[in-house]
Amino acid sequence: MCGIFGYWDRARRPLDDDAIARMAQKLVHRGPDDEGIWNQPQRGLALGNRRLSIIDIGGGHQPFVSDDGKIAVVQNGEIFNYIELAAELRRQGVQLKTASDTEVILRLYEREGIGFVSKLNGMFAIAIDDAHEDAMYLIRDRIGVKPLYVADNGQRVLFASEIKAILPVVQANSAQSAIDLAAIHHYLTFNYIPAPWTIHQGIRHVMPGTWMRFTRSGVQTERWWNLADQRERDYSFDDWSQEFMSILDDATRIRLRADVPFGAFLSGGVDSSTIVGLMARHVSRPVKTFCIGFEDPRYDESAFALQAAQRFGCDHTMEVAELNMLANWPKVLYHLDQPHGDASFMPTLRVSELAARHVKVVLTGDGGDELFAGYDKYAAFFGQPDAQTMPAATFQRKYFDSISLFSPEAKAALYQPQVRRQLAGMDSFDEAAKPWFDEARHFDRVNQALYLDMQLLLSGNNLVKPDRMGMAVSIEARTPFLDYRMMELAFRSRGTTKLSSEGDKKHWFKKAAAPLISENLAYRKKQMFTVPIGEWFREERYHWLLGTLAGSSLLQQNFDTSLVDSMLERHRDGRANFTRELRALAALALWDMQVK
């Protein structure tokens, strides 16, 4: 795990060394162990890396450069099948000088060109300078586990693992760094800003499963992996269960490859318990597991985590945390670089801080809910009698409405008149959701809903959480459920294997995992990893919220503050529950005050 950064200038104008050094400095938390920069001022480019040393501690310094000095590679992430790929290269006569997975990337690219990326099983954001082609490649992993941002004004391209590393350079062009009202419009719909948008007009995501090739004349973008290429098929439960457990076991096994101490986040839910149970099969020492508990039993899962830890003989560490974590919200937003209304980032940071005292790598259960219908919202929506029979367009819009925070009408009412006019006709459904629904039209309706959430919720919010909160304290989070073999199996599996006609979520998954983790853990009621922020807004944190919302010039200039005040008053008095809406507005206000 690392942070990468750099630039490519089409007119070969060099970026000054101080600016490059400041980009590196902004990413020290992602890579506190080492720094390397491939600086080619005569060609107008640089690739840089801040390294968190995980594999080949002594030999993995980046960038890796070809023997002829014409190709340089940096990456953020891990290639989990690098051992097998290295063996394949050696059989072909390639001499590898290190045991680093980044050298494997270099040697594969030298032999196969950009097509090599399909061989990688991992989480990665890669930058390659190829002087033979006079081009730079940016490559992102299949589902966006690792972040990668790019700013291209037509003359100079800047890229980095986090927005904060390139924003100061981008801000030299005021138009590029201006607030993107379209992104705020989508934020109010989703509670996060969906890719490719960011809060800044001139900064965008390199999209998951995509590579971009920058040349002196322009940019070429290719999608190198598409989850929608899968086709559903029938399975017997026995065949499906065997394939599911086999893939997940191997995905877990290869994610244990590290030259540093590792462990796992363990909540005692079906996802994390299954991962820990599989980890225990492949290690000779007790798996180190970490969780936080709360004194309020509504939010405390620590008893279930302890049950799973004892079942698998883990070296378990639990701390009871202070439930009120609002003091950490500014720190969370600093590491996010953008507003996110999801309160669970705060406890995720807290458990990351706990784990970082013991290990540098953790495995997590992220992705299981989106792949296998683990959220209550799926049972609620598909429990409607006409969910499977309503017209396709109606289904798409109604599912979108069910996951939306502010409706189009509520957003229009919230905006100041000039903002309402500027955003008139912009529909978050058409802009952000419908293209994904169109890709997924061949799937059944459960899988269509899951596909949308894989592309928006997972990459836009739920994978941001373990990456940024882990990197805030310099630990790497690995996600076995998001092994590409598991994602492809999930979307070859019909929706009825995930959500039964009786509303049983993760239907076959729980049945397959129960012999490993126990019936009790497999079928216990799901708890959300969150904090009671809505209660605080009614009581001890009411005045804090009032001051926060009033202190944001972004809110004051763009929103009808009398409507915001009315929402807050109605929430405090118990006449309405605006927890999620107020949380989103508070995150936007806190982010705004932080960047000023």
Coordinates of C-alpha atoms in Angstrom, one line a residue:
M1 CA 0.0 0.0 0.0
C2 CA 1.3 3.4 -1.0
G3 CA 0.4 6.7 -2.4
I4 CA 1.3 7.7 -5.9
F5 CA 1.5 11.0 -7.6
G6 CA 2.9 12.8 -10.6
Y7 CA 2.3 14.9 -13.7
W8 CA 2.5 14.8 -17.5
D9 CA 2.9 18.0 -19.5
R10 CA 2.0 17.8 -23.2
A11 CA 4.3 20.7 -24.0
R12 CA 7.2 19.2 -21.9
R13 CA 7.1 22.1 -19.4
P14 CA 8.6 20.9 -16.2
L15 CA 6.8 21.2 -12.9
D16 CA 9.1 22.7 -10.3
D17 CA 10.8 20.4 -7.8
D18 CA 9.1 22.1 -4.8
A19 CA 5.7 21.4 -6.2
I20 CA 6.5 17.7 -6.7
A21 CA 7.9 17.5 -3.2
R22 CA 4.7 19.0 -1.8
M23 CA 2.7 16.4 -3.6
A24 CA 4.8 13.7 -1.9
Q25 CA 4.5 15.3 1.5
K26 CA 0.7 15.3 1.3
L27 CA 0.8 11.5 1.0
V28 CA 3.2 10.6 3.8
H29 CA 0.4 9.0 5.9
R30 CA -0.2 6.6 3.0
G31 CA 3.5 5.7 2.8
P32 CA 5.6 6.7 5.8
D33 CA 8.4 4.2 5.1
D34 CA 10.0 5.4 1.8
E35 CA 9.9 7.8 -1.0
G36 CA 10.9 7.6 -4.7
I37 CA 10.5 9.9 -7.6
W38 CA 11.1 9.4 -11.3
N39 CA 11.6 13.0 -12.4
Q40 CA 12.2 13.7 -16.1
P41 CA 12.0 17.5 -16.5
Q42 CA 13.3 17.5 -20.0
R43 CA 10.2 15.4 -21.0
G44 CA 7.8 17.2 -18.7
L45 CA 6.8 14.4 -16.4
A46 CA 7.3 12.8 -13.0
L47 CA 6.1 9.7 -11.3
G48 CA 6.3 9.5 -7.5
N49 CA 5.6 7.0 -4.7
R50 CA 5.3 7.2 -1.0
R51 CA 5.7 3.6 0.3
L52 CA 4.2 1.6 3.1
S53 CA 6.5 -1.3 3.0
I54 CA 4.6 -4.6 3.0
I55 CA 6.2 -7.0 0.5
D56 CA 10.0 -7.3 0.0
I57 CA 10.8 -4.6 2.6
G58 CA 14.4 -4.1 1.4
G59 CA 14.0 -4.6 -2.3
G60 CA 10.6 -3.0 -3.1
H61 CA 11.7 0.6 -3.5
Q62 CA 9.8 2.4 -6.2
P63 CA 9.8 3.5 -8.9
F64 CA 10.9 0.4 -10.8
V65 CA 12.8 1.3 -14.0
S66 CA 13.5 -0.9 -17.0
D67 CA 17.1 -1.8 -17.8
D68 CA 17.2 0.6 -20.7
G69 CA 15.8 3.4 -18.6
K70 CA 12.8 3.9 -20.9
I71 CA 10.0 2.6 -18.7
A72 CA 9.2 3.5 -15.1
V73 CA 6.4 2.1 -12.9
V74 CA 4.9 3.2 -9.6
Q75 CA 1.9 1.6 -7.9
N76 CA -0.4 1.9 -4.9
G77 CA -1.7 -1.5 -3.7
E78 CA -0.8 -5.1 -3.9
I79 CA -0.7 -7.7 -6.7
F80 CA -1.8 -10.8 -4.7
N81 CA -0.9 -13.3 -7.4
Y82 CA 2.6 -11.8 -8.0
I83 CA 4.3 -15.1 -6.9
E84 CA 2.6 -17.1 -9.6
L85 CA 3.2 -14.3 -12.2
A86 CA 6.9 -14.1 -11.2
A87 CA 7.2 -17.9 -11.7
E88 CA 5.6 -17.6 -15.1
L89 CA 8.1 -14.8 -16.1
R90 CA 11.0 -16.9 -14.9
R91 CA 9.9 -19.8 -17.0
Q92 CA 10.0 -17.4 -20.0
G93 CA 13.6 -16.6 -19.2
V94 CA 13.0 -13.2 -17.5
Q95 CA 15.4 -12.4 -14.7
L96 CA 13.8 -10.7 -11.7
K97 CA 16.1 -8.8 -9.4
T98 CA 13.7 -8.5 -6.4
A99 CA 10.8 -10.2 -4.7
S100 CA 8.6 -7.2 -5.2
D101 CA 5.2 -7.3 -6.9
T102 CA 5.9 -3.9 -8.5
E103 CA 8.8 -5.4 -10.4
V104 CA 6.4 -8.1 -11.7
I105 CA 4.3 -5.2 -13.1
L106 CA 7.3 -3.7 -14.9
R107 CA 8.4 -7.0 -16.5
L108 CA 4.9 -8.0 -17.6
Y109 CA 4.4 -4.6 -19.2
E110 CA 7.8 -4.8 -21.0
R111 CA 6.7 -8.2 -22.5
E112 CA 3.0 -7.7 -23.1
G113 CA 2.2 -4.0 -23.2
I114 CA -0.9 -2.6 -21.5
G115 CA -2.8 -5.9 -22.0
F116 CA -0.8 -7.3 -19.1
V117 CA -3.2 -5.8 -16.6
S118 CA -5.8 -8.5 -17.1
K119 CA -3.4 -11.0 -15.5
L120 CA -3.4 -9.1 -12.2
N121 CA -5.3 -10.3 -9.2
G122 CA -5.1 -7.5 -6.8
M123 CA -6.0 -4.0 -5.7
F124 CA -4.0 -1.3 -7.5
A125 CA -3.6 2.1 -9.0
I126 CA -0.6 2.1 -11.4
A127 CA 1.2 4.8 -13.3
I128 CA 3.6 3.9 -16.1
D129 CA 5.9 6.2 -18.1
D130 CA 6.8 4.7 -21.4
A131 CA 9.4 6.7 -23.3
H132 CA 9.2 4.3 -26.2
E133 CA 5.7 5.4 -26.8
D134 CA 6.2 8.9 -25.3
A135 CA 3.1 8.2 -23.3
M136 CA 1.9 7.8 -19.7
Y137 CA -0.6 5.2 -18.5
L138 CA -2.8 5.4 -15.4
I139 CA -4.5 2.1 -14.5
R140 CA -7.1 1.4 -11.8
D141 CA -8.1 -2.0 -10.4
R142 CA -11.4 -3.7 -11.4
I143 CA -13.8 -2.3 -8.8
G144 CA -11.9 0.7 -7.4
V145 CA -10.5 -0.7 -4.2
K146 CA -7.5 1.7 -4.6
P147 CA -8.2 5.4 -5.4
L148 CA -6.7 7.4 -8.3
Y149 CA -7.6 11.0 -9.2
V150 CA -6.7 12.9 -12.3
A151 CA -6.8 16.5 -13.4
D152 CA -6.3 17.3 -17.1
N153 CA -6.7 20.8 -18.3
G154 CA -5.6 19.9 -21.9
Q155 CA -2.0 20.9 -21.4
R156 CA -0.9 19.3 -18.1
V157 CA -2.1 16.1 -16.4
L158 CA -1.8 15.7 -12.7
F159 CA -2.6 12.5 -10.8
A160 CA -2.5 11.2 -7.2
S161 CA -4.0 8.7 -4.8
E162 CA -5.7 11.5 -2.9
I163 CA -7.1 14.9 -4.0
K164 CA -5.1 16.8 -1.5
A165 CA -1.8 15.9 -3.3
I166 CA -2.8 17.6 -6.5
L167 CA -5.2 20.3 -5.4
P168 CA -2.6 23.0 -4.7
V169 CA -1.3 22.7 -8.2
V170 CA -4.8 22.5 -9.7
Q171 CA -5.7 25.7 -7.7
A172 CA -3.3 27.6 -9.9
N173 CA -6.1 27.3 -12.4
S174 CA -9.1 28.7 -10.5
A175 CA -11.6 27.3 -12.9
Q176 CA -10.4 23.8 -12.4
S177 CA -10.5 24.0 -8.6
A178 CA -13.9 25.7 -8.4
I179 CA -16.6 23.8 -6.5
D180 CA -18.6 21.6 -8.8
L181 CA -22.3 22.2 -8.1
A182 CA -23.2 19.1 -10.1
A183 CA -21.2 17.1 -7.7
I184 CA -23.1 18.6 -4.7
H185 CA -26.3 17.9 -6.5
H186 CA -25.4 14.2 -6.7
Y187 CA -24.1 14.2 -3.2
L188 CA -27.5 15.3 -1.9
T189 CA -28.9 12.3 -3.7
F190 CA -26.5 9.6 -2.7
N191 CA -24.9 10.9 0.6
Y192 CA -21.5 10.7 -1.2
I193 CA -20.2 12.1 -4.5
P194 CA -20.4 9.3 -7.1
A195 CA -17.5 8.7 -9.5
P196 CA -16.4 10.2 -11.8
W197 CA -17.4 13.5 -10.2
T198 CA -15.5 15.1 -7.3
I199 CA -16.2 18.2 -5.3
H200 CA -13.8 20.1 -7.6
Q201 CA -14.7 20.8 -11.2
G202 CA -11.3 20.0 -12.7
I203 CA -10.6 16.8 -10.8
R204 CA -12.0 13.4 -11.7
H205 CA -11.6 9.7 -10.8
V206 CA -9.8 7.3 -13.1
M207 CA -12.7 4.9 -13.2
P208 CA -12.5 1.4 -11.9
G209 CA -11.5 -1.2 -14.4
T210 CA -10.2 1.5 -16.7
W211 CA -6.8 2.6 -18.1
M212 CA -6.0 6.0 -19.5
R213 CA -3.2 6.7 -22.0
F214 CA -1.9 10.2 -22.1
T215 CA 0.1 11.4 -25.1
R216 CA 1.2 14.8 -26.4
S217 CA -1.9 15.1 -28.5
G218 CA -4.6 13.8 -26.1
V219 CA -5.9 11.0 -24.0
Q220 CA -7.3 7.5 -24.8
T221 CA -9.5 5.8 -22.2
E222 CA -10.2 2.0 -22.3
R223 CA -12.3 -0.1 -20.0
W224 CA -10.3 -3.3 -19.5
W225 CA -12.7 -5.1 -17.2
N226 CA -16.5 -5.0 -17.0
L227 CA -18.5 -6.9 -14.4
A228 CA -21.5 -6.7 -16.7
D229 CA -19.8 -9.2 -19.0
Q230 CA -21.0 -12.0 -16.7
R231 CA -24.2 -14.0 -17.5
E232 CA -26.4 -15.6 -15.0
R233 CA -26.7 -19.4 -14.9
D234 CA -28.3 -22.1 -12.8
Y235 CA -26.4 -23.8 -10.0
S236 CA -27.3 -26.5 -7.6
F237 CA -26.6 -25.3 -4.0
D238 CA -23.9 -28.0 -3.6
D239 CA -22.0 -26.9 -6.7
W240 CA -22.4 -23.2 -5.9
S241 CA -21.3 -23.7 -2.3
Q242 CA -18.2 -25.6 -3.3
E243 CA -17.2 -23.0 -5.8
F244 CA -18.0 -20.1 -3.5
M245 CA -16.0 -21.5 -0.5
S246 CA -13.1 -22.5 -2.8
I247 CA -12.8 -19.1 -4.4
L248 CA -13.1 -17.3 -1.0
D249 CA -10.6 -19.6 0.6
D250 CA -8.0 -19.0 -2.1
A251 CA -8.8 -15.2 -2.2
T252 CA -8.1 -15.1 1.5
R253 CA -5.0 -17.3 1.3
I254 CA -3.2 -15.0 -1.3
R255 CA -4.2 -11.9 0.7
L256 CA -2.1 -13.2 3.6
R257 CA 1.1 -12.6 1.6
A258 CA 3.0 -10.0 3.5
D259 CA 6.4 -9.5 5.1
V260 CA 4.9 -7.6 8.1
P261 CA 2.4 -8.5 10.8
F262 CA -1.2 -8.8 9.7
G263 CA -4.6 -9.3 11.2
A264 CA -8.3 -8.7 10.6
F265 CA -11.2 -6.5 11.6
L266 CA -13.8 -8.8 13.3
S267 CA -17.3 -7.7 14.1
G268 CA -18.8 -11.2 14.5
G269 CA -21.0 -10.7 11.4
V270 CA -21.1 -13.3 8.7
D271 CA -18.6 -11.5 6.4
S272 CA -15.8 -10.9 8.8
S273 CA -16.3 -14.1 10.7
T274 CA -16.0 -16.1 7.4
I275 CA -12.8 -14.3 6.5
V276 CA -11.3 -14.9 9.9
G277 CA -12.3 -18.6 9.8
L278 CA -10.6 -19.0 6.5
M279 CA -7.5 -17.1 7.6
A280 CA -7.1 -19.5 10.5
R281 CA -6.7 -22.4 8.1
H282 CA -3.6 -20.9 6.5
V283 CA -1.6 -19.6 9.4
S284 CA 0.5 -21.3 12.1
R285 CA -0.1 -18.6 14.8
P286 CA -3.4 -17.2 16.1
V287 CA -5.0 -14.7 13.8
K288 CA -4.8 -11.2 15.3
T289 CA -8.3 -9.7 15.3
F290 CA -9.6 -6.3 16.3
C291 CA -12.9 -4.8 17.2
I292 CA -14.3 -1.9 19.2
G293 CA -17.3 -2.1 21.5
F294 CA -19.7 0.4 22.9
E295 CA -21.4 0.6 26.2
D296 CA -24.8 1.2 24.4
P297 CA -25.9 -2.3 23.5
R298 CA -27.8 -1.0 20.4
Y299 CA -24.4 -0.4 18.8
D300 CA -22.2 -3.0 20.4
E301 CA -21.2 -6.2 18.5
S302 CA -18.3 -7.1 20.7
A303 CA -19.9 -10.2 22.2
F304 CA -20.4 -11.6 18.7
A305 CA -16.8 -10.7 17.7
L306 CA -15.5 -12.5 20.9
Q307 CA -17.6 -15.6 20.0
A308 CA -16.0 -15.7 16.5
A309 CA -12.5 -15.1 17.9
Q310 CA -12.9 -17.9 20.4
R311 CA -14.2 -20.3 17.8
F312 CA -11.1 -19.7 15.7
G313 CA -8.5 -19.4 18.5
C314 CA -7.7 -15.8 17.6
D315 CA -5.4 -13.3 19.4
H316 CA -8.3 -10.9 19.9
T317 CA -8.1 -7.3 20.9
M318 CA -11.2 -5.3 21.8
E319 CA -11.5 -1.8 23.3
V320 CA -14.6 -0.1 24.5
A321 CA -14.8 3.2 22.6
E322 CA -16.5 6.4 23.5
L323 CA -19.7 6.4 21.5
N324 CA -19.6 10.2 20.8
M325 CA -16.9 10.5 18.1
L326 CA -17.9 13.8 16.6
A327 CA -14.6 15.3 17.6
N328 CA -13.0 13.0 15.0
W329 CA -15.2 14.2 12.2
P330 CA -12.9 16.9 10.9
K331 CA -10.0 14.4 10.9
V332 CA -12.1 12.0 8.9
L333 CA -13.1 14.6 6.4
Y334 CA -9.5 15.7 6.0
H335 CA -8.5 12.2 4.9
L336 CA -11.6 12.0 2.6
D337 CA -10.9 15.3 0.8
Q338 CA -14.7 15.4 0.1
P339 CA -17.9 15.4 2.1
H340 CA -19.4 12.0 3.0
G341 CA -22.5 11.8 5.1
D342 CA -21.8 8.3 6.3
A343 CA -21.2 8.3 10.1
S344 CA -19.5 4.9 10.1
F345 CA -16.3 6.4 8.9
M346 CA -15.7 7.6 12.5
P347 CA -15.8 4.1 14.2
T348 CA -13.9 2.7 11.2
L349 CA -11.1 5.2 12.0
R350 CA -11.2 4.2 15.7
V351 CA -10.8 0.5 15.0
S352 CA -8.1 1.3 12.5
E353 CA -6.2 3.2 15.2
L354 CA -6.5 0.2 17.4
A355 CA -5.2 -2.2 14.8
A356 CA -2.4 0.1 13.8
R357 CA -0.8 -0.4 17.2
H358 CA -0.2 -4.1 16.4
V359 CA -0.2 -4.7 12.6
K360 CA 0.4 -3.1 9.2
V361 CA -2.2 -5.1 7.2
V362 CA -5.8 -6.1 8.0
L363 CA -8.3 -8.3 6.1
T364 CA -11.9 -7.1 6.0
G365 CA -15.3 -8.3 5.0
D366 CA -16.0 -5.4 2.7
G367 CA -18.0 -6.2 -0.4
G368 CA -20.0 -9.1 0.9
D369 CA -23.2 -7.0 1.4
E370 CA -23.2 -5.6 -2.1
L371 CA -22.3 -8.9 -3.8
F372 CA -24.8 -11.0 -2.0
A373 CA -27.6 -8.7 -0.9
G374 CA -26.8 -8.2 2.8
Y375 CA -28.6 -5.0 3.5
D376 CA -32.1 -4.7 4.9
K377 CA -33.0 -2.3 2.0
Y378 CA -32.9 -5.2 -0.5
A379 CA -35.5 -7.2 1.5
A380 CA -37.6 -4.1 2.0
F381 CA -37.6 -3.1 -1.7
F382 CA -38.1 -6.6 -3.2
G383 CA -40.7 -7.4 -0.5
Q384 CA -43.1 -5.1 -2.4
P385 CA -45.6 -7.3 -4.3
D386 CA -44.9 -5.7 -7.7
A387 CA -41.1 -5.4 -7.5
Q388 CA -40.6 -8.1 -10.0
T389 CA -43.5 -7.3 -12.3
M390 CA -43.5 -3.5 -12.7
P391 CA -42.2 -2.1 -16.0
A392 CA -38.4 -2.0 -16.3
A393 CA -38.2 1.8 -16.3
T394 CA -40.5 2.0 -13.3
F395 CA -38.4 -0.5 -11.4
Q396 CA -35.2 1.4 -12.1
R397 CA -36.6 4.7 -11.0
K398 CA -38.3 3.3 -7.9
Y399 CA -35.2 1.5 -6.7
F400 CA -33.2 4.7 -7.3
D401 CA -35.8 6.6 -5.3
S402 CA -35.5 4.1 -2.5
I403 CA -31.8 4.7 -2.1
S404 CA -31.9 8.5 -2.5
L405 CA -31.4 10.9 0.3
F406 CA -33.0 14.1 -1.0
S407 CA -35.6 13.7 -3.7
P408 CA -35.4 16.0 -6.8
E409 CA -38.2 18.1 -5.3
A410 CA -36.5 18.4 -2.0
K411 CA -33.2 19.4 -3.6
A412 CA -34.9 22.1 -5.7
A413 CA -36.6 23.5 -2.6
L414 CA -33.2 23.5 -0.7
Y415 CA -31.4 25.5 -3.4
Q416 CA -31.1 29.3 -3.6
P417 CA -32.8 30.6 -6.8
Q418 CA -29.6 31.0 -8.8
V419 CA -28.5 27.5 -8.0
R420 CA -31.9 26.1 -8.8
R421 CA -31.7 27.8 -12.2
Q422 CA -28.1 26.5 -12.8
L423 CA -29.0 22.9 -12.0
A424 CA -32.4 22.9 -13.6
G425 CA -33.0 19.8 -15.7
M426 CA -30.1 17.9 -14.1
D427 CA -31.3 14.5 -12.9
S428 CA -29.1 12.4 -10.7
F429 CA -30.9 9.3 -12.0
D430 CA -30.1 10.1 -15.6
E431 CA -26.6 11.3 -15.0
A432 CA -25.3 8.8 -12.4
A433 CA -27.6 5.8 -12.2
K434 CA -29.2 5.0 -15.5
P435 CA -25.9 4.3 -17.4
W436 CA -25.2 1.5 -14.9
F437 CA -28.8 0.2 -15.1
D438 CA -28.5 0.1 -18.8
E439 CA -25.3 -2.1 -18.6
A440 CA -27.1 -4.5 -16.2
R441 CA -30.4 -4.9 -18.1
H442 CA -29.6 -8.6 -18.9
F443 CA -29.4 -9.4 -15.2
D444 CA -32.4 -10.2 -13.0
R445 CA -33.8 -7.4 -10.9
V446 CA -32.0 -8.3 -7.7
N447 CA -28.7 -8.4 -9.6
Q448 CA -29.6 -5.1 -11.3
A449 CA -30.0 -3.4 -7.9
L450 CA -26.7 -5.0 -6.7
Y451 CA -24.9 -4.0 -9.8
L452 CA -25.9 -0.4 -9.3
D453 CA -24.7 -0.5 -5.7
M454 CA -21.4 -2.2 -6.8
Q455 CA -20.7 0.7 -9.2
L456 CA -21.9 3.6 -7.0
L457 CA -22.2 2.8 -3.3
L458 CA -19.3 0.4 -3.1
S459 CA -16.7 2.3 -5.0
G460 CA -18.1 5.7 -4.1
N461 CA -18.4 5.2 -0.4
N462 CA -17.9 1.8 1.1
L463 CA -14.4 1.2 -0.3
V464 CA -13.4 4.7 0.5
K465 CA -14.0 3.9 4.1
P466 CA -11.3 1.2 4.7
D467 CA -8.8 2.8 2.4
R468 CA -8.8 6.3 3.8
M469 CA -9.4 5.4 7.4
G470 CA -6.7 2.7 7.2
M471 CA -4.3 4.9 5.4
A472 CA -4.9 7.7 7.9
V473 CA -3.0 5.5 10.4
S474 CA -0.8 3.8 7.8
I475 CA -2.4 0.4 7.7
E476 CA -3.4 -1.6 4.6
A477 CA -6.9 -3.0 4.3
R478 CA -7.4 -6.1 2.0
T479 CA -10.8 -7.3 0.8
P480 CA -11.0 -11.0 -0.2
F481 CA -14.7 -10.7 -1.2
L482 CA -13.6 -8.4 -4.0
D483 CA -11.2 -10.9 -5.6
Y484 CA -12.3 -10.7 -9.3
R485 CA -13.2 -14.4 -9.2
M486 CA -15.7 -13.9 -6.4
M487 CA -17.2 -10.8 -8.1
E488 CA -17.7 -12.8 -11.3
L489 CA -19.2 -15.8 -9.5
A490 CA -21.6 -13.4 -7.7
F491 CA -22.9 -12.0 -11.0
R492 CA -23.2 -15.5 -12.6
S493 CA -25.4 -16.4 -9.7
R494 CA -29.1 -15.6 -9.9
G495 CA -30.7 -13.1 -7.5
T496 CA -32.7 -15.9 -5.8
T497 CA -29.4 -17.3 -4.5
K498 CA -28.9 -14.1 -2.6
L499 CA -32.3 -12.9 -1.6
S500 CA -34.9 -15.6 -1.2
S501 CA -38.6 -15.2 -1.9
E502 CA -39.0 -15.0 1.9
G503 CA -36.6 -12.1 2.2
D504 CA -33.6 -14.1 3.5
K505 CA -30.6 -12.0 2.7
K506 CA -27.3 -13.6 1.7
H507 CA -29.4 -16.7 1.3
W508 CA -26.9 -19.3 -0.1
F509 CA -23.9 -17.4 1.3
K510 CA -25.0 -18.0 4.9
K511 CA -25.9 -21.6 4.3
A512 CA -22.5 -22.2 2.7
A513 CA -20.6 -20.5 5.6
A514 CA -22.6 -21.8 8.5
P515 CA -20.5 -25.1 8.9
L516 CA -17.4 -22.9 9.2
I517 CA -18.6 -20.1 11.4
S518 CA -21.6 -21.7 13.2
E519 CA -25.4 -21.3 12.6
N520 CA -25.5 -18.7 15.4
L521 CA -23.1 -16.3 13.7
A522 CA -24.3 -17.1 10.2
Y523 CA -27.9 -16.2 11.0
R524 CA -27.7 -13.5 13.6
K525 CA -29.4 -10.2 12.9
K526 CA -27.2 -7.8 11.0
Q527 CA -26.1 -4.6 12.9
M528 CA -24.9 -1.5 11.2
F529 CA -21.5 -0.2 12.3
T530 CA -22.6 3.3 13.2
V531 CA -23.3 5.8 16.0
P532 CA -26.5 7.5 17.1
I533 CA -25.8 10.8 15.6
G534 CA -29.5 11.7 15.1
E535 CA -30.0 11.5 18.9
W536 CA -27.1 13.8 19.5
F537 CA -28.5 16.3 17.0
R538 CA -31.7 16.4 19.1
E539 CA -29.9 16.8 22.4
E540 CA -26.3 17.6 23.4
R541 CA -25.1 18.4 19.9
Y542 CA -28.0 20.5 18.8
H543 CA -26.2 23.8 19.3
W544 CA -23.0 22.4 17.8
L545 CA -24.9 21.5 14.7
L546 CA -26.6 24.8 14.6
G547 CA -23.3 26.6 14.6
T548 CA -21.7 24.3 12.1
L549 CA -24.5 24.8 9.5
A550 CA -24.4 28.5 10.1
G551 CA -20.6 28.7 9.8
S552 CA -20.4 27.3 6.2
S553 CA -20.2 29.9 3.5
L554 CA -20.9 27.1 1.0
L555 CA -24.3 26.3 2.6
Q556 CA -25.1 30.0 3.2
Q557 CA -24.5 31.0 -0.4
N558 CA -26.2 28.0 -2.1
F559 CA -28.9 26.7 0.1
D560 CA -32.1 28.2 1.6
T561 CA -31.0 28.5 5.2
S562 CA -34.5 29.0 6.5
L563 CA -35.4 25.6 5.2
V564 CA -32.3 24.1 6.8
D565 CA -33.2 25.8 10.1
S566 CA -36.7 24.4 9.8
M567 CA -35.4 20.9 9.3
L568 CA -33.2 21.2 12.3
E569 CA -36.1 22.5 14.5
R570 CA -38.5 19.8 13.4
H571 CA -35.8 17.2 14.0
R572 CA -35.1 18.5 17.5
D573 CA -38.8 18.6 18.4
G574 CA -39.4 15.0 17.2
R575 CA -41.8 16.1 14.5
A576 CA -39.6 14.6 11.9
N577 CA -36.5 12.4 11.6
F578 CA -33.9 14.2 9.4
T579 CA -30.9 12.4 10.8
R580 CA -29.5 11.4 7.4
E581 CA -30.2 14.7 5.7
L582 CA -28.8 16.8 8.6
R583 CA -25.8 14.5 8.8
A584 CA -25.1 15.1 5.1
L585 CA -25.4 18.8 5.4
A586 CA -23.2 18.8 8.5
A587 CA -20.5 16.9 6.6
L588 CA -20.7 19.3 3.7
A589 CA -20.4 22.3 6.1
L590 CA -17.5 20.8 8.1
W591 CA -15.6 20.0 4.8
D592 CA -16.2 23.5 3.6
M593 CA -15.0 25.2 6.8
Q594 CA -11.9 22.9 6.8
V595 CA -10.8 23.8 3.3
K596 CA -11.3 27.5 3.8

